[in-house]
PDB file of C-alpha atoms and ligand atoms in Angstrom:
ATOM      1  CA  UNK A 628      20.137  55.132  58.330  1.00  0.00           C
ATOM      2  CA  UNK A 629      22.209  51.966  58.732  1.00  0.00           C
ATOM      3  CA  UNK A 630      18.666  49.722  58.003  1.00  0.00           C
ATOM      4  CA  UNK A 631      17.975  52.098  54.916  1.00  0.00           C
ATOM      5  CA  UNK A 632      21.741  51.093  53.687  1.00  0.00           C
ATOM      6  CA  UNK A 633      20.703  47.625  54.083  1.00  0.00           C
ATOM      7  CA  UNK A 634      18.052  47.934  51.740  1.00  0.00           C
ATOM      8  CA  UNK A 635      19.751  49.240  48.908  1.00  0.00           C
ATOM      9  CA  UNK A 636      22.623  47.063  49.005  1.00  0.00           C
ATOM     10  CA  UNK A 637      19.773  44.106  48.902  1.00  0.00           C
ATOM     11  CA  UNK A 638      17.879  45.819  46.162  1.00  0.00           C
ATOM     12  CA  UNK A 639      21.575  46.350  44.436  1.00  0.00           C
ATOM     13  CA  UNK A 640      21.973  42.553  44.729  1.00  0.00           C
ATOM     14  CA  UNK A 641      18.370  41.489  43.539  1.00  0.00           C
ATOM     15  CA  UNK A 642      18.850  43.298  40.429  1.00  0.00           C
ATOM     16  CA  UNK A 643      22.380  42.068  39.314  1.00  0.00           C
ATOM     17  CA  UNK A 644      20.796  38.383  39.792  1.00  0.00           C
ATOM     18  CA  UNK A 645      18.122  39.220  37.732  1.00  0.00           C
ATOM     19  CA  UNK A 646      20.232  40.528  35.360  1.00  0.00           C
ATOM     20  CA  UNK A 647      22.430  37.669  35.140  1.00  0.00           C
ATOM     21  CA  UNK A 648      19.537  35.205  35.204  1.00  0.00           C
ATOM     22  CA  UNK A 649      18.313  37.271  31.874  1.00  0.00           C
ATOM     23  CA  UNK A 650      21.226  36.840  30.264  1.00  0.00           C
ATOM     24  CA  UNK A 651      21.823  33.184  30.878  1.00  0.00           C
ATOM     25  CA  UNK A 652      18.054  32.760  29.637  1.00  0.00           C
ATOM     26  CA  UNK A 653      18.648  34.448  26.555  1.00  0.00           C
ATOM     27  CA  UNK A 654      22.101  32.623  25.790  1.00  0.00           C
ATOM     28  CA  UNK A 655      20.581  29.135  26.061  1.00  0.00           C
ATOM     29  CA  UNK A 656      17.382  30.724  23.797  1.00  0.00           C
ATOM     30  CA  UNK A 657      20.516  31.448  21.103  1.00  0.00           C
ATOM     31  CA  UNK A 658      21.568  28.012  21.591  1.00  0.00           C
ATOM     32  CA  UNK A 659      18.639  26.005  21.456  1.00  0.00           C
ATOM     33  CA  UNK A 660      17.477  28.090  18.012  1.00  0.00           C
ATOM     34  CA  UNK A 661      21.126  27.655  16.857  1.00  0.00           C
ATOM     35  CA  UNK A 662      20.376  24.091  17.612  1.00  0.00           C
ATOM     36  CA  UNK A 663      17.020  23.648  15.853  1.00  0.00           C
ATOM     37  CA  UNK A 664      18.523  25.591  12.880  1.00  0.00           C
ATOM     38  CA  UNK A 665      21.307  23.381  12.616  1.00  0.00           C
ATOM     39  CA  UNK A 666      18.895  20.234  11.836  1.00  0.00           C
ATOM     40  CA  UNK A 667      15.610  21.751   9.829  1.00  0.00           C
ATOM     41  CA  UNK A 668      16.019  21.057   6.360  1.00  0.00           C
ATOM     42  CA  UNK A 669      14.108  22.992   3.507  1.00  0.00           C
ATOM     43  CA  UNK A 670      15.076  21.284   0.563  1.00  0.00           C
ATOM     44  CA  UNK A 671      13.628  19.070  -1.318  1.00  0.00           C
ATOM     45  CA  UNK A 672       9.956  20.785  -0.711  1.00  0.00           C
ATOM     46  CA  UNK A 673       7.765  17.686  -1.682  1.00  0.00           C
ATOM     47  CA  UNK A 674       5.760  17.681  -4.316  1.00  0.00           C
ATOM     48  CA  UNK A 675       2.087  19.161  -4.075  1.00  0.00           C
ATOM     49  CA  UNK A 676      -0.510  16.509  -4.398  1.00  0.00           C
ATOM     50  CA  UNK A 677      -4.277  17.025  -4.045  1.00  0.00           C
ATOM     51  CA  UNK A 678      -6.070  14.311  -2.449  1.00  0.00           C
ATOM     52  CA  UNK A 679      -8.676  12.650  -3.423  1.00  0.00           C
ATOM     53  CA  UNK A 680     -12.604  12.953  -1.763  1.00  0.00           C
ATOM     54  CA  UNK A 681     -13.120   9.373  -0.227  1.00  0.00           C
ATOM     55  CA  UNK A 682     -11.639   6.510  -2.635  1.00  0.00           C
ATOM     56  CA  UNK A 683     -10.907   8.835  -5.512  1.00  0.00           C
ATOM     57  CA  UNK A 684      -7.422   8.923  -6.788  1.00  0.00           C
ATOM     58  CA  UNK A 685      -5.151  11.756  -5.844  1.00  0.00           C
ATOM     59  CA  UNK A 686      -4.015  14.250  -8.745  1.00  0.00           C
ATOM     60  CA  UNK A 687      -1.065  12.110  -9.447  1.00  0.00           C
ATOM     61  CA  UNK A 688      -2.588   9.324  -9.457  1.00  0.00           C
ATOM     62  CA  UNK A 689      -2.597   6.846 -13.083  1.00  0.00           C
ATOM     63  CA  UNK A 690      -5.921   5.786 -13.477  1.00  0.00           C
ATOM     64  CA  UNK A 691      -6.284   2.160 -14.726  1.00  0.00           C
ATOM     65  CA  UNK A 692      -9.939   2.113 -14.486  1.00  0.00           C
ATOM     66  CA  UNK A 693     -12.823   4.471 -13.932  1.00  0.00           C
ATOM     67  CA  UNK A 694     -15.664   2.020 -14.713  1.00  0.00           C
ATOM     68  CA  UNK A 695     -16.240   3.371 -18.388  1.00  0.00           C
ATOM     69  CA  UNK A 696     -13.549   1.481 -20.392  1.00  0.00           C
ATOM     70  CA  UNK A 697     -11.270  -1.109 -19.855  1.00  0.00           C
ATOM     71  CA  UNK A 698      -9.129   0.605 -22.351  1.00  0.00           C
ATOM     72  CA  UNK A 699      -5.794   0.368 -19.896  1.00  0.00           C
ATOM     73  CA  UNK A 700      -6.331  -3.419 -19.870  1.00  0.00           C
ATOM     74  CA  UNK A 701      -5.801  -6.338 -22.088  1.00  0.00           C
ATOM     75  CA  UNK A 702      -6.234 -10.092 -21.945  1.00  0.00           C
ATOM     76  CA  UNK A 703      -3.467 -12.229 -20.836  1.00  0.00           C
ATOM     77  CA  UNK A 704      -3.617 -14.719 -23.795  1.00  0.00           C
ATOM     78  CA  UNK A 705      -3.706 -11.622 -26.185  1.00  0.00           C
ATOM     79  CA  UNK A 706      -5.906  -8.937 -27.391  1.00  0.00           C
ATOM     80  CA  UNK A 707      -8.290  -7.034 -25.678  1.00  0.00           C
ATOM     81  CA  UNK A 708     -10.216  -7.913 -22.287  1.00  0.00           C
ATOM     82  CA  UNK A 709     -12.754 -10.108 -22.805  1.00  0.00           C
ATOM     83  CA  UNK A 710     -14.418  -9.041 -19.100  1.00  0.00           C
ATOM     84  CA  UNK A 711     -17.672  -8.043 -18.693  1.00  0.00           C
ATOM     85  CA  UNK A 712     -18.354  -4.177 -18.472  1.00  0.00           C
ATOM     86  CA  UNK A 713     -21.451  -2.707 -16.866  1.00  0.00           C
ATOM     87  CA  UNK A 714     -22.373  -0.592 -13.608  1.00  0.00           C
ATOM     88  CA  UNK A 715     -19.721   1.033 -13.136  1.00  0.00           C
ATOM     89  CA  UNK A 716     -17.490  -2.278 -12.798  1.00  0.00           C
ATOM     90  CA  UNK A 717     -15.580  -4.731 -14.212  1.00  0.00           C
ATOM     91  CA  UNK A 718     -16.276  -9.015 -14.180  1.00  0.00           C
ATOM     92  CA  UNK A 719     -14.635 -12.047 -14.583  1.00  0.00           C
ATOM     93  CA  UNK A 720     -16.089 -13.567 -17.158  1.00  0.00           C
ATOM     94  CA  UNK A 721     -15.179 -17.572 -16.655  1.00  0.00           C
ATOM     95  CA  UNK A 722     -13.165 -19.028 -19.116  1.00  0.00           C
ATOM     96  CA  UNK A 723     -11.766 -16.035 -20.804  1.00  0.00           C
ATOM     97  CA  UNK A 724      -8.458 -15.221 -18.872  1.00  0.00           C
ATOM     98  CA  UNK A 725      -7.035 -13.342 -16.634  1.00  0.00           C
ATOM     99  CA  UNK A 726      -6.476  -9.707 -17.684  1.00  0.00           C
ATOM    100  CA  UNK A 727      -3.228  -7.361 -17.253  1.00  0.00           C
ATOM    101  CA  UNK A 728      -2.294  -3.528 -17.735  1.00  0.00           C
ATOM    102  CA  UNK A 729      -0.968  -2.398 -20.768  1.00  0.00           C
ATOM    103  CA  UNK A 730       1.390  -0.320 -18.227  1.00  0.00           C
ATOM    104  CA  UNK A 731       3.717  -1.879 -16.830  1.00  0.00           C
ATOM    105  CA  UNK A 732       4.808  -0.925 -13.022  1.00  0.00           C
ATOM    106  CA  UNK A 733       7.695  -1.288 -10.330  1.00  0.00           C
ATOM    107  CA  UNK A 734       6.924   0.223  -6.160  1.00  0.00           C
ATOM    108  CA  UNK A 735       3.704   1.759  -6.439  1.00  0.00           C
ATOM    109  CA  UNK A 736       0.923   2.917  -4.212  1.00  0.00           C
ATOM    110  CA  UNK A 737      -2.334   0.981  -6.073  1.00  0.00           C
ATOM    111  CA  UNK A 738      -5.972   1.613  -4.672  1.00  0.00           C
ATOM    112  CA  UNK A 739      -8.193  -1.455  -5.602  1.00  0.00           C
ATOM    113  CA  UNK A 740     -11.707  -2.685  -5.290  1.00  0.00           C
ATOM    114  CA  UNK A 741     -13.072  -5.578  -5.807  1.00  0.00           C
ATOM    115  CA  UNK A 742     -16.746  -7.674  -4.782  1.00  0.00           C
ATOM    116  CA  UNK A 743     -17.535 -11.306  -4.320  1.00  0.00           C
ATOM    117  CA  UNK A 744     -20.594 -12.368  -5.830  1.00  0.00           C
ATOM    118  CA  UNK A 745     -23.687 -11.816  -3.214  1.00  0.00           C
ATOM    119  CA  UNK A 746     -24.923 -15.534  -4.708  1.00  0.00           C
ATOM    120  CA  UNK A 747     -22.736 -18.002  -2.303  1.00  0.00           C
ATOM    121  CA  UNK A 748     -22.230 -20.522  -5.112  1.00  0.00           C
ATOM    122  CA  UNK A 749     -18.917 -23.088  -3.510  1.00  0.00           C
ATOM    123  CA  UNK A 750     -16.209 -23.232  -0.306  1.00  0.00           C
ATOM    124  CA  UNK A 751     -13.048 -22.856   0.139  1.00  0.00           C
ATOM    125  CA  UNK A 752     -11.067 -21.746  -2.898  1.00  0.00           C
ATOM    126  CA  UNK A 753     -13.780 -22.166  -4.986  1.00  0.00           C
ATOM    127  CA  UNK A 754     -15.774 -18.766  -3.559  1.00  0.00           C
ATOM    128  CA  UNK A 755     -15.262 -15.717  -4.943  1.00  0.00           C
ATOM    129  CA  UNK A 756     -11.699 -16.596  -5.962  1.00  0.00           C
ATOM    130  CA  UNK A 757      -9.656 -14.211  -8.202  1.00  0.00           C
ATOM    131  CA  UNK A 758      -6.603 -12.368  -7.527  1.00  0.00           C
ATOM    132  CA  UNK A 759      -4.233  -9.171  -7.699  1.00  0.00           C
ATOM    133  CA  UNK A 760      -0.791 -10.643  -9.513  1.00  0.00           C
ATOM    134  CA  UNK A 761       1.621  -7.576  -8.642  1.00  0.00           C
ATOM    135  CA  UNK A 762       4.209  -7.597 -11.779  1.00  0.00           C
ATOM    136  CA  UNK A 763       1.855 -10.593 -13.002  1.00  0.00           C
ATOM    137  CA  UNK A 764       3.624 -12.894 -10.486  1.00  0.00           C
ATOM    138  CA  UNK A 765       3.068 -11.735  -6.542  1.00  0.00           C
ATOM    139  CA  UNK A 766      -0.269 -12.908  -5.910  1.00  0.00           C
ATOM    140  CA  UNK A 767      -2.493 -10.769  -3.253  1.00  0.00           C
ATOM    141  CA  UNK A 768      -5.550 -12.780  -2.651  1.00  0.00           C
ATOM    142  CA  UNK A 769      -9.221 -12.120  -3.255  1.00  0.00           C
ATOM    143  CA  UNK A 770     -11.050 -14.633  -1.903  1.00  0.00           C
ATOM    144  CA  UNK A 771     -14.397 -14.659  -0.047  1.00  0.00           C
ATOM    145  CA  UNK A 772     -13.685 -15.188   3.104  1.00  0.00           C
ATOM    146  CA  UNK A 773     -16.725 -14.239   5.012  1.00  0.00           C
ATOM    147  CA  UNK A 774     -17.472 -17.148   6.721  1.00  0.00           C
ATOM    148  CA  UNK A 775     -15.864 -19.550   4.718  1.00  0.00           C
ATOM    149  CA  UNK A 776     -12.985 -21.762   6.101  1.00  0.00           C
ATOM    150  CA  UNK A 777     -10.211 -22.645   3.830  1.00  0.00           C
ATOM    151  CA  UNK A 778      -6.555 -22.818   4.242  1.00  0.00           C
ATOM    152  CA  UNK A 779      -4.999 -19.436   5.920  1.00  0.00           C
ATOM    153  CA  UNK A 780      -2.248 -18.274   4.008  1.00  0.00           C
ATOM    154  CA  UNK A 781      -4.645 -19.147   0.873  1.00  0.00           C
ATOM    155  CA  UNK A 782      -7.509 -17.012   2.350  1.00  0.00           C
ATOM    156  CA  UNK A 783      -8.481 -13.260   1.493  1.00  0.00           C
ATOM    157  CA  UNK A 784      -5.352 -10.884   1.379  1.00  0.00           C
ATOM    158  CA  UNK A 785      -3.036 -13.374   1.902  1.00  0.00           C
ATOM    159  CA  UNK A 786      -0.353 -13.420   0.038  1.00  0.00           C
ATOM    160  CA  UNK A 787      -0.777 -16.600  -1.428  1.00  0.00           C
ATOM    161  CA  UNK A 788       0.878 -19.515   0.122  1.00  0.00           C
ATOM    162  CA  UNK A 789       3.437 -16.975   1.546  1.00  0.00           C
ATOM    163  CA  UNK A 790       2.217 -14.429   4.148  1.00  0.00           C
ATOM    164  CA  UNK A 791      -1.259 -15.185   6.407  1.00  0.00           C
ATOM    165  CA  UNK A 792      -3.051 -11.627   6.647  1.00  0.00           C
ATOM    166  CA  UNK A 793      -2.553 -10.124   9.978  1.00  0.00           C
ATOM    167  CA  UNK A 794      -6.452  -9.717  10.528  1.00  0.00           C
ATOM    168  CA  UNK A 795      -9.516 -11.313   8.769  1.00  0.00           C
ATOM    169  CA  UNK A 796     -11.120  -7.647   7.730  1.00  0.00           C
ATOM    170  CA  UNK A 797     -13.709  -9.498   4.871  1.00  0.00           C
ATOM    171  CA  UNK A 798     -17.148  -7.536   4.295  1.00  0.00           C
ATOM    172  CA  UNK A 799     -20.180 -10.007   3.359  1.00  0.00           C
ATOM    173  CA  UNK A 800     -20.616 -11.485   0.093  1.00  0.00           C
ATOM    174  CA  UNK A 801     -21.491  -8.649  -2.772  1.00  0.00           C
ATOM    175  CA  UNK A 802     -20.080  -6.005  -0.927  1.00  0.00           C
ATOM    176  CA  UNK A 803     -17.876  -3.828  -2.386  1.00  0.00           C
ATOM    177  CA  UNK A 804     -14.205  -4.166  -0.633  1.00  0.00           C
ATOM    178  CA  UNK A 805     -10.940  -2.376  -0.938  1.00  0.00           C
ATOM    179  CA  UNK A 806      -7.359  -3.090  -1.067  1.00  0.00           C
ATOM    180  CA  UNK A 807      -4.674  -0.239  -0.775  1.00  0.00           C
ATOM    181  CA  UNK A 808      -1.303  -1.739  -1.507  1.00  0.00           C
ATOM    182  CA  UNK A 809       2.110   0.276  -1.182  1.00  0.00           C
ATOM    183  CA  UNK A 810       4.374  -2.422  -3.041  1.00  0.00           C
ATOM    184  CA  UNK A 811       8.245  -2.772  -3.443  1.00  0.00           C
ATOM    185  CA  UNK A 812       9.454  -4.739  -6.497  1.00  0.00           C
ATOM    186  CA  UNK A 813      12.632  -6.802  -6.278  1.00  0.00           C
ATOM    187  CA  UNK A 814      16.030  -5.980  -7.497  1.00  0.00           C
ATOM    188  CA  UNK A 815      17.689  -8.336  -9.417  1.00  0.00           C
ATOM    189  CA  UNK A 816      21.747  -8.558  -9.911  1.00  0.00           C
ATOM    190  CA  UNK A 817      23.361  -9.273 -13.080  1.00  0.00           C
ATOM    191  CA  UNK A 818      23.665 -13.027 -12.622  1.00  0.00           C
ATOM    192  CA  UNK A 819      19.896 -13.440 -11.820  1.00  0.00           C
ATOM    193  CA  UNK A 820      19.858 -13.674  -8.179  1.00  0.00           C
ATOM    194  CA  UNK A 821      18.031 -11.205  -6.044  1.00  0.00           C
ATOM    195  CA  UNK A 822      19.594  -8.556  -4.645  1.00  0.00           C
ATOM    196  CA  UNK A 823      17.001  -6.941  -2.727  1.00  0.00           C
ATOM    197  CA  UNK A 824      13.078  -9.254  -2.472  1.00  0.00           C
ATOM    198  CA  UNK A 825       9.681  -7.235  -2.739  1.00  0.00           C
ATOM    199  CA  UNK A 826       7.685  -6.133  -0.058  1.00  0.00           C
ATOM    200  CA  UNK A 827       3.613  -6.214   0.435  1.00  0.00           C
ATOM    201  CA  UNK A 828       1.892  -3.302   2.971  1.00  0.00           C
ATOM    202  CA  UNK A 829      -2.088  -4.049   2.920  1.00  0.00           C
ATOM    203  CA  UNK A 830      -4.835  -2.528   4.082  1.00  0.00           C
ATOM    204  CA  UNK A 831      -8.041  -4.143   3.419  1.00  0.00           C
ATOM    205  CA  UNK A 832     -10.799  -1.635   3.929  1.00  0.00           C
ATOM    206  CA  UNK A 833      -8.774   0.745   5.758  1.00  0.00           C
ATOM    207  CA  UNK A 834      -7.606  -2.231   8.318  1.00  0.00           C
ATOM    208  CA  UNK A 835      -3.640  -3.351   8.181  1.00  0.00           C
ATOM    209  CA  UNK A 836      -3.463  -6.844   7.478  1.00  0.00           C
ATOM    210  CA  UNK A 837      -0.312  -7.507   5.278  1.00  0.00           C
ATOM    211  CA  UNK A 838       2.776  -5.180   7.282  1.00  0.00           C
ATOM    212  CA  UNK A 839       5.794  -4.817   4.897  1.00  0.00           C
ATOM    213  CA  UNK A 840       6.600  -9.036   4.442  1.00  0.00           C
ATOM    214  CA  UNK A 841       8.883  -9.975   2.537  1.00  0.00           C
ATOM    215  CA  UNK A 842       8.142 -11.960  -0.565  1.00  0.00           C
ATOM    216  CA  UNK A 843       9.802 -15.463  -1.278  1.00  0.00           C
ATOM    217  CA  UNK A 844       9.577 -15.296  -5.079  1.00  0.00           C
ATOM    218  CA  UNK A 845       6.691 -16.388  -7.934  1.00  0.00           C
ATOM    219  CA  UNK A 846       3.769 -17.171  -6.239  1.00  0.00           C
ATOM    220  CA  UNK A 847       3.243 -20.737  -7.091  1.00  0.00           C
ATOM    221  CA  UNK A 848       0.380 -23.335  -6.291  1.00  0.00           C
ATOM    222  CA  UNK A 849       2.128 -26.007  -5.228  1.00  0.00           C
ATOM    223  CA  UNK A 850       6.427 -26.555  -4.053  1.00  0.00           C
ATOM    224  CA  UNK A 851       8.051 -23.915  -2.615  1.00  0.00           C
ATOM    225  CA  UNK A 852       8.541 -19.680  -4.165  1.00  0.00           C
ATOM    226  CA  UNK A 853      11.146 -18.794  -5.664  1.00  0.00           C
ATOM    227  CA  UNK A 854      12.377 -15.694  -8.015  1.00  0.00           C
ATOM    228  CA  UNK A 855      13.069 -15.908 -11.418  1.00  0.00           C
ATOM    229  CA  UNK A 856      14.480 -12.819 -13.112  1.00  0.00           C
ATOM    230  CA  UNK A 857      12.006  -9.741 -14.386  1.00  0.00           C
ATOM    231  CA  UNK A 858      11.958  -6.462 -15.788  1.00  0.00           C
ATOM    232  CA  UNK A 859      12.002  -3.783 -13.110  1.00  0.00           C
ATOM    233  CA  UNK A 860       8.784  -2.673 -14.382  1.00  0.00           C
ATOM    234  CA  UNK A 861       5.761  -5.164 -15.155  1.00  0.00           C
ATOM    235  CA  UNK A 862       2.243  -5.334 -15.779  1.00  0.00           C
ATOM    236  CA  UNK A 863      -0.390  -5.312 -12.823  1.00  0.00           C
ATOM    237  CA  UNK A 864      -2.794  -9.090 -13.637  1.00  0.00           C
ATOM    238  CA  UNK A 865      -6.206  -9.190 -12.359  1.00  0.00           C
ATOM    239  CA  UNK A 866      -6.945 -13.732 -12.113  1.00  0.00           C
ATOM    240  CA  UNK A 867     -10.011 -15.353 -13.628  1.00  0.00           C
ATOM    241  CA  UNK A 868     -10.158 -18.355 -11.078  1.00  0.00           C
ATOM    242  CA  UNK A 869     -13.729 -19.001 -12.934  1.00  0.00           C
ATOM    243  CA  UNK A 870     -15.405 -16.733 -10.297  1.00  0.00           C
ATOM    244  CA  UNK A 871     -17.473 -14.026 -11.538  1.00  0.00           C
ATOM    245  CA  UNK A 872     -15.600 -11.257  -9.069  1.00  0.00           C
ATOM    246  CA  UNK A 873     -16.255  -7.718  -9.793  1.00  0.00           C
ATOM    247  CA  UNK A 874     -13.636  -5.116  -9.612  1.00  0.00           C
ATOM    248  CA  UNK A 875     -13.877  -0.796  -9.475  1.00  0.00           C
ATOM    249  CA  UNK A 876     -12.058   2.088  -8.909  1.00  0.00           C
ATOM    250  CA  UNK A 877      -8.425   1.304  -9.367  1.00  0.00           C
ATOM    251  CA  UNK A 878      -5.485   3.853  -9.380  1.00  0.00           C
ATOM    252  CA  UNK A 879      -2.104   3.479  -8.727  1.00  0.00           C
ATOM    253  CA  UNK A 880       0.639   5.906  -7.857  1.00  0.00           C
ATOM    254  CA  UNK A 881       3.945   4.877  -9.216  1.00  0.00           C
ATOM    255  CA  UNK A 882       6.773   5.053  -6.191  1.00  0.00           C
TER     256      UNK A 882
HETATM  257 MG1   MG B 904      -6.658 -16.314  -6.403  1.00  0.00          MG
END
């Protein structure tokens, strides 16, 4: 009788602990989903983009050439591109000057490719030199760098004289190469002095070489950068270094 007693107050025991565990479980369940509440945020629900397949621009993406036209460009000294067109590709055509958009841009995502010439004609600088003139004044490098010494912070996706690439990610001559480029322009103040400097991210064919540097002004051959005042928004300038460099496939997403 007494052991039976026993049993019932133990069982009577068992369960109120149980119960009370229960409770506390589902208290600190409240809290923790009070807690997550209090920090998801719904709005603003970003924008729906579809990507592209491979290398093809996304749906919001402004096309600046598709390898048909090179009706989004026009020659730096004036009038229309002078470039040759053909395969799918545009060419520096020596002697007839660098080309920029008609658009002009500020931060932008821009998807660029671009081929040396398989014939090895030169060293150095003189190999498969043009160049990708963000706001027709940051120079990103193209250069053919595959085996071919030359100073570093002058060598492929450098920016030029300012920032050595991280990595040397080249492909062999004639091989088609990209660039994807998330760019930050500069902000100027009133007075002309910079109140914020632009920033290069680069991947070269899907390897990081340039991560967020900081640009020290107008990329200049010889003396030291420095910034002069510009609109917010400028053209994007392809160089004719005298090197017949191909370029395809460029898009850029404005930021
Ligand atoms: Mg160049």
């Amino acid at each position: 009788m007494k052991k039976q007693n026993l049993n019932n107050s133990v069982r009577k025991i068992l369960l109120v602990v149980l119960g009370v565990s229960a409770l506390l479980f589902s208290l600190q369940c409240l809290a923790q989903d009070d807690n997550h509440k209090s920090t998801a945020i719904w709005e603003p629900v970003p924008v729906v983009v579809t990507p592209g397949v491979g290398t093809a621009p996304p749906s919001d993406a402004i096309v600046l050439f598709d390898g048909k036209n090179m009706d989004e460009w026009e020659s730096t000294k004036g009038g229309p591109s002078k470039w040759k067109l053909g395969d799918g590709a545009m060419t520096v055509v020596k002697k007839t000057g660098s080309i920029r958009t008609k658009k002009a841009f500020g931060d932008c995502q821009l998807h660029i490719e671009w081929r040396t010439p398989a014939v090895v004609v030169g060293d150095s600088q003189e190999r498969g030199n043009s160049g990708i003139f963000l706001q027709e004044r940051y120079e990103l490098q193209v250069l053919d760098s595959y085996n071919n010494k030359t100073y570093v912070n002058g060598q492929a996706g450098s920016i030029y004289k300012q920032h050595i690439p991280l990595v040397n990610a080249c492909r062999p001559p004639g091989v088609w190469q990209t660039y994807d480029i998330i760019y930050t322009a500069p902000v100027f103040k009133e007075d002309g002095t910079v109140e914020k400097p632009a920033y290069f991210t680069v991947l070269q064919n899907g390897v990081l070489i340039q991560n967020h540097v900081e640009v020290k002004g107008n990329t200049v051959h010889s003396g030291q950068p420095h910034y002069e005042k510009h609109n917010p928004k400028e053209p994007i300038a392809l160089q004719d270094h005298g090197n017949p460099v191909s370029y395809r496939n460029i898009w850029i997403r404005e930021l």
